[in-house]
């Protein structure tokens, strides 16, 4: 019974940590964990198509982060999200160009 309780508590703890990491903003301690997880997702991605989708998803998060930081008046941290946004948009655009040269229809489906 104790083992089941411990397992359930671990699941809830991990869910809480995951939620906190996902909501973290630049300048907060868990933001490094958030971006590390994103980098690992890209590292294990197996196709250019998956990479593009991840880059676009992450760039969208950066825009949301910048908006939230501005709303909170935390202007000193906006540049962190902006730099990361640029680091994600550039390779996405490059990969989209490469994919469109091979198959324009497939590239159009990604955006």
Backbone as ProteinMPNN parsed JSONL, in Angstrom:
{"seq_chain_A": "XXXXXXXXXXXXXXXXXXXXXXXXXXXXXXXXXXXXXXXXXXXXXXXXXXXXXXXXXXXXXXXXXXXXXXXXXXXXXXXXXXXXXXXXXXXXXXXXXXXXXXXXXXXXXXX", "coords_chain_A": {"N_chain_A": [[0.822, -1.191, 0.0], [1.93, 1.247, 0.774], [3.841, 1.557, -1.215], [2.257, 2.003, -3.468], [1.087, 4.435, -2.761], [3.382, 6.071, -2.665], [4.165, 5.914, -5.363], [1.964, 7.15, -6.624], [2.159, 9.716, -5.53], [4.604, 10.484, -6.617], [3.955, 10.641, -9.333], [2.088, 12.767, -9.323], [3.753, 14.786, -8.379], [5.652, 14.965, -10.451], [3.965, 15.768, -12.54], [3.242, 18.284, -11.602], [5.731, 19.594, -11.585], [6.332, 19.483, -14.311], [4.258, 21.083, -15.32], [4.905, 23.525, -14.086], [7.402, 24.022, -15.247], [6.656, 24.279, -17.932], [5.198, 26.635, -17.855], [7.065, 28.506, -17.186], [8.969, 31.528, -17.516], [11.357, 33.586, -19.337], [14.144, 34.526, -17.37], [13.338, 33.333, -15.074], [14.006, 30.666, -12.751], [13.292, 27.991, -13.666], [13.174, 28.244, -16.39], [15.456, 27.611, -17.825], [15.424, 24.843, -17.676], [13.134, 24.353, -19.18], [13.914, 25.228, -21.781], [16.032, 23.502, -22.179], [14.739, 21.022, -22.32], [13.3, 21.442, -24.681], [15.452, 21.643, -26.478], [16.409, 19.037, -26.305], [14.26, 17.661, -27.388], [14.497, 18.454, -30.047], [16.964, 17.307, -30.579], [16.435, 14.583, -30.612], [14.661, 14.365, -32.618], [13.736, 12.995, -35.747], [13.434, 13.667, -38.407], [13.597, 16.219, -40.972], [11.164, 17.423, -41.328], [9.881, 17.001, -38.837], [11.632, 18.532, -37.293], [11.134, 21.133, -38.302], [8.457, 21.462, -37.525], [8.751, 21.403, -34.728], [10.502, 23.617, -34.324], [8.803, 25.705, -35.175], [6.713, 25.445, -33.339], [8.114, 25.993, -30.945], [9.012, 28.606, -31.458], [6.588, 29.917, -31.523], [5.903, 29.657, -28.838], [7.863, 31.338, -27.782], [6.976, 33.824, -28.693], [4.585, 34.021, -27.264], [5.683, 34.091, -24.712], [7.127, 36.512, -24.81], [5.007, 38.307, -25.076], [3.678, 37.86, -22.621], [5.649, 38.641, -20.792], [5.856, 41.366, -21.415], [3.28, 42.218, -20.748], [3.444, 41.84, -18.013], [5.252, 43.736, -17.388], [7.93, 43.137, -17.369], [10.293, 43.968, -18.82], [13.032, 43.721, -18.999], [13.635, 41.064, -19.462], [12.638, 40.366, -21.901], [14.319, 40.347, -24.118], [15.64, 37.895, -23.951], [13.787, 35.913, -24.686], [13.311, 36.897, -27.241], [15.791, 36.564, -28.519], [16.0, 33.795, -28.457], [13.76, 33.186, -29.987], [14.592, 34.11, -32.51], [16.707, 32.318, -32.909], [15.281, 30.052, -33.36], [13.551, 30.525, -35.48], [15.172, 31.029, -37.709], [16.547, 28.489, -38.416], [14.222, 27.035, -38.953], [13.14, 28.357, -41.181], [15.207, 27.91, -43.021], [15.173, 25.095, -43.227], [12.575, 24.794, -44.225], [12.875, 25.983, -46.73], [14.624, 24.131, -47.923], [13.027, 21.814, -47.892], [10.906, 22.701, -49.485], [12.137, 22.92, -51.949], [12.354, 20.314, -52.648], [9.761, 19.349, -52.385], [7.176, 21.21, -52.751], [4.51, 21.186, -51.932], [4.543, 19.634, -49.584], [6.065, 21.3, -47.935], [4.372, 23.494, -47.715], [2.336, 22.395, -46.179], [3.443, 22.348, -43.684], [3.437, 24.873, -42.61]], "CA_chain_A": [[0.0, 0.0, 0.0], [2.831, 2.394, 0.842], [4.475, 1.692, -2.523], [1.269, 2.618, -4.358], [0.989, 5.834, -2.348], [4.608, 6.753, -3.114], [4.101, 6.013, -6.827], [0.958, 8.169, -6.959], [2.731, 11.021, -5.161], [5.648, 10.814, -7.601], [3.277, 11.042, -10.57], [1.55, 14.109, -9.135], [4.887, 15.706, -8.268], [6.203, 15.153, -11.792], [3.012, 16.578, -13.301], [3.371, 19.658, -11.109], [7.008, 20.134, -12.076], [6.178, 19.662, -15.754], [3.401, 22.245, -15.506], [5.669, 24.709, -13.698], [8.431, 24.237, -16.276], [5.978, 24.752, -19.128], [4.729, 28.019, -17.658], [8.165, 29.385, -16.801], [9.314, 32.619, -18.434], [12.754, 34.004, -19.25], [14.497, 35.195, -16.124], [12.918, 32.48, -13.96], [14.917, 29.518, -12.632], [12.904, 26.805, -14.43], [13.201, 28.511, -17.833], [16.586, 26.852, -18.372], [14.948, 23.466, -17.827], [12.185, 24.379, -20.299], [14.627, 25.309, -23.054], [16.816, 22.275, -22.29], [13.81, 19.986, -22.787], [13.06, 21.728, -26.103], [16.664, 21.274, -27.218], [16.461, 17.576, -26.344], [13.259, 17.232, -28.355], [15.098, 18.64, -31.368], [18.077, 16.367, -30.731], [15.931, 13.236, -30.9], [13.806, 14.426, -33.804], [14.363, 12.136, -36.75], [13.275, 14.154, -39.777], [13.549, 17.674, -41.142], [9.759, 17.804, -41.138], [9.675, 17.092, -37.386], [12.399, 19.691, -36.814], [10.401, 22.353, -38.657], [7.281, 21.555, -36.658], [9.211, 21.767, -33.385], [10.981, 25.005, -34.361], [7.646, 26.596, -35.255], [6.038, 25.359, -32.033], [8.917, 26.693, -29.945], [8.986, 30.034, -31.793], [5.28, 30.391, -31.068], [6.02, 29.805, -27.378], [8.662, 32.542, -27.494], [6.109, 34.991, -28.899], [3.695, 34.065, -26.099], [6.494, 34.53, -23.567], [7.388, 37.949, -24.94], [3.755, 38.998, -24.774], [3.424, 37.776, -21.178], [6.643, 39.479, -20.116], [5.471, 42.764, -21.638], [2.086, 42.465, -19.925], [3.866, 41.883, -16.613], [6.205, 44.829, -17.214], [9.266, 42.568, -17.161], [10.939, 44.294, -20.094], [14.442, 43.33, -18.961], [13.774, 39.666, -19.876], [12.062, 40.157, -23.238], [15.381, 40.051, -25.088], [15.995, 36.474, -23.873], [12.817, 35.216, -25.543], [13.499, 37.374, -28.617], [16.973, 35.899, -29.067], [15.651, 32.381, -28.659], [12.838, 33.195, -31.132], [15.412, 34.225, -33.721], [17.457, 31.074, -33.039], [14.378, 28.991, -33.787], [12.943, 30.87, -36.762], [16.161, 30.906, -38.797], [16.663, 27.123, -38.948], [12.928, 26.614, -39.5], [13.053, 28.919, -42.533], [16.181, 27.219, -43.858], [14.654, 23.755, -43.497], [11.408, 24.933, -45.104], [13.394, 26.214, -48.086], [15.143, 22.856, -48.427], [11.893, 20.923, -48.129], [10.12, 23.208, -50.621], [12.87, 22.614, -53.18], [12.078, 18.9, -52.966], [8.326, 19.104, -52.451], [6.533, 22.46, -52.324], [3.256, 20.861, -51.248], [4.878, 19.198, -48.234], [6.52, 22.478, -47.185], [3.18, 24.304, -47.443], [1.581, 21.751, -45.114], [4.137, 22.543, -42.412], [3.231, 26.221, -42.068]], "C_chain_A": [[0.87, 1.261, 0.0], [3.488, 2.637, -0.525], [3.534, 2.357, -3.527], [1.143, 4.105, -4.042], [2.194, 6.632, -2.848], [4.583, 6.938, -4.626], [3.124, 7.095, -7.259], [1.506, 9.558, -6.65], [3.811, 11.444, -6.163], [5.029, 11.285, -8.911], [2.746, 12.464, -10.438], [2.661, 15.149, -9.021], [5.468, 16.003, -9.645], [5.268, 15.991, -12.663], [3.111, 18.04, -12.895], [4.632, 20.326, -11.607], [6.912, 20.415, -13.567], [5.34, 20.893, -16.058], [4.152, 23.53, -15.184], [6.736, 25.038, -14.733], [7.791, 24.823, -17.525], [5.521, 26.193, -19.043], [5.848, 29.003, -17.351], [8.487, 30.375, -17.917], [10.792, 32.944, -18.314], [13.005, 34.802, -17.974], [14.092, 34.399, -14.897], [13.789, 31.226, -13.943], [14.556, 28.314, -13.51], [12.941, 27.013, -15.939], [14.34, 27.747, -18.505], [16.188, 25.396, -18.601], [14.016, 23.379, -19.037], [12.92, 24.371, -21.634], [15.521, 24.082, -23.262], [15.947, 21.14, -22.837], [13.507, 20.194, -24.275], [14.257, 21.316, -26.952], [16.79, 19.76, -27.343], [15.424, 17.021, -27.319], [13.8, 17.363, -29.778], [16.21, 17.622, -31.614], [17.592, 14.965, -31.097], [14.969, 13.207, -32.08], [14.512, 13.708, -34.947], [14.237, 12.635, -38.188], [13.304, 15.676, -39.804], [12.135, 18.193, -40.9], [9.445, 17.965, -39.644], [10.405, 18.301, -36.808], [11.651, 20.992, -37.092], [9.204, 22.534, -37.734], [7.668, 21.968, -35.247], [9.691, 23.217, -33.344], [9.814, 25.99, -34.383], [6.887, 26.608, -33.937], [6.797, 26.153, -30.974], [8.943, 28.199, -30.206], [7.657, 30.659, -31.359], [5.274, 30.581, -29.55], [6.791, 31.075, -27.024], [7.825, 33.802, -27.681], [5.142, 35.135, -27.724], [4.444, 34.559, -24.87], [6.774, 36.025, -23.629], [6.148, 38.754, -24.599], [3.484, 39.006, -23.268], [4.398, 38.653, -20.397], [6.293, 40.96, -20.248], [4.26, 43.115, -20.779], [2.434, 42.588, -18.446], [4.865, 43.011, -16.34], [7.626, 44.359, -16.975], [10.091, 42.727, -18.443], [12.399, 43.84, -20.147], [14.664, 41.889, -19.416], [13.243, 39.381, -21.281], [13.136, 39.758, -24.243], [15.789, 38.575, -25.078], [15.076, 35.671, -24.787], [13.007, 35.628, -27.001], [14.706, 36.705, -29.267], [16.68, 34.433, -29.368], [14.686, 32.239, -29.847], [13.631, 33.216, -32.437], [16.193, 32.936, -33.97], [16.576, 29.924, -33.529], [13.749, 29.277, -35.147], [13.926, 30.669, -37.921], [16.308, 29.465, -39.291], [15.344, 26.594, -39.508], [12.79, 27.104, -40.936], [14.005, 28.208, -43.486], [15.685, 25.814, -44.218], [13.44, 23.803, -44.424], [11.834, 25.175, -46.546], [13.875, 24.904, -48.703], [14.001, 21.894, -48.769], [11.099, 21.377, -49.347], [10.816, 22.963, -51.946], [12.606, 21.175, -53.621], [10.593, 18.654, -53.181], [7.593, 20.321, -51.883], [5.251, 22.197, -51.538], [3.524, 20.454, -49.795], [5.3, 20.382, -47.369], [5.314, 23.35, -46.8], [2.348, 23.706, -46.301], [2.174, 22.012, -43.735], [3.868, 23.916, -41.791], [1.779, 26.573, -41.932]], "O_chain_A": [[0.569, 2.228, -0.701], [3.669, 3.783, -0.937], [3.964, 3.176, -4.339], [1.097, 4.936, -4.949], [2.044, 7.729, -3.385], [4.941, 8.006, -5.122], [3.423, 7.874, -8.164], [1.326, 10.481, -7.444], [3.915, 12.62, -6.512], [5.525, 12.227, -9.53], [2.931, 13.28, -11.341], [2.519, 16.267, -9.514], [5.745, 17.157, -9.97], [5.727, 16.83, -13.437], [3.07, 18.93, -13.744], [4.609, 21.491, -12.005], [7.357, 21.462, -14.036], [5.675, 21.665, -16.956], [4.052, 24.512, -15.919], [6.949, 26.206, -15.057], [8.326, 25.762, -18.114], [5.464, 26.892, -20.055], [5.606, 30.207, -17.263], [8.3, 30.089, -19.1], [11.419, 32.62, -17.306], [12.194, 35.631, -17.562], [14.468, 34.759, -13.781], [14.255, 30.774, -14.989], [15.458, 27.674, -14.051], [12.759, 26.059, -16.695], [14.194, 27.288, -19.638], [16.573, 24.791, -19.601], [14.103, 22.437, -19.825], [12.583, 23.588, -22.522], [15.744, 23.668, -24.4], [16.375, 20.389, -23.714], [13.464, 19.231, -25.041], [14.098, 20.714, -28.014], [17.232, 19.257, -28.376], [15.678, 16.027, -27.999], [13.585, 16.485, -30.613], [16.374, 17.134, -32.732], [18.278, 14.242, -31.819], [14.515, 12.139, -32.491], [15.73, 13.8, -35.096], [14.867, 12.083, -39.09], [13.068, 16.334, -38.791], [11.944, 19.271, -40.337], [8.821, 18.945, -39.238], [9.876, 19.007, -35.948], [11.546, 21.851, -36.217], [8.965, 23.628, -37.223], [6.991, 22.793, -34.633], [9.33, 23.964, -32.434], [9.843, 27.001, -33.681], [6.465, 27.667, -33.47], [6.197, 26.898, -30.199], [8.899, 28.986, -29.26], [7.62, 31.794, -30.885], [4.708, 31.549, -29.041], [6.43, 31.795, -26.093], [7.953, 34.749, -26.906], [4.908, 36.244, -27.243], [3.916, 35.345, -24.083], [6.67, 36.723, -22.621], [6.232, 39.771, -23.909], [3.107, 40.034, -22.707], [4.005, 39.329, -19.446], [6.425, 41.717, -19.287], [4.217, 44.177, -20.158], [1.799, 43.347, -17.713], [5.276, 43.218, -15.198], [8.443, 45.104, -16.435], [10.521, 41.75, -19.055], [12.936, 43.603, -21.229], [15.797, 41.526, -19.731], [13.39, 38.268, -21.786], [12.893, 38.927, -25.118], [16.24, 38.058, -26.1], [15.541, 34.844, -25.572], [12.878, 34.796, -27.899], [14.65, 36.323, -30.435], [17.071, 33.91, -30.411], [14.785, 31.285, -30.618], [13.366, 32.434, -33.35], [16.328, 32.506, -35.115], [17.084, 28.933, -34.055], [13.446, 28.343, -35.889], [13.543, 30.192, -38.989], [16.201, 29.235, -40.495], [15.349, 25.79, -40.441], [12.369, 26.349, -41.812], [13.649, 27.935, -44.632], [15.767, 25.398, -45.374], [13.292, 22.954, -45.303], [11.231, 24.64, -47.475], [13.575, 24.604, -49.859], [14.018, 21.244, -49.814], [10.666, 20.553, -50.151], [10.15, 22.813, -52.97], [12.633, 20.862, -54.811], [10.201, 17.863, -54.039], [7.416, 20.435, -50.67], [4.947, 22.913, -50.583], [2.813, 20.883, -48.886], [4.931, 20.456, -46.197], [5.252, 23.877, -45.689], [1.724, 24.446, -45.541], [1.474, 21.906, -42.728], [4.049, 24.101, -40.587], [1.449, 27.673, -41.49]]}, "name": "protein", "num_of_chains": 1, "seq": "XXXXXXXXXXXXXXXXXXXXXXXXXXXXXXXXXXXXXXXXXXXXXXXXXXXXXXXXXXXXXXXXXXXXXXXXXXXXXXXXXXXXXXXXXXXXXXXXXXXXXXXXXXXXXXX"}
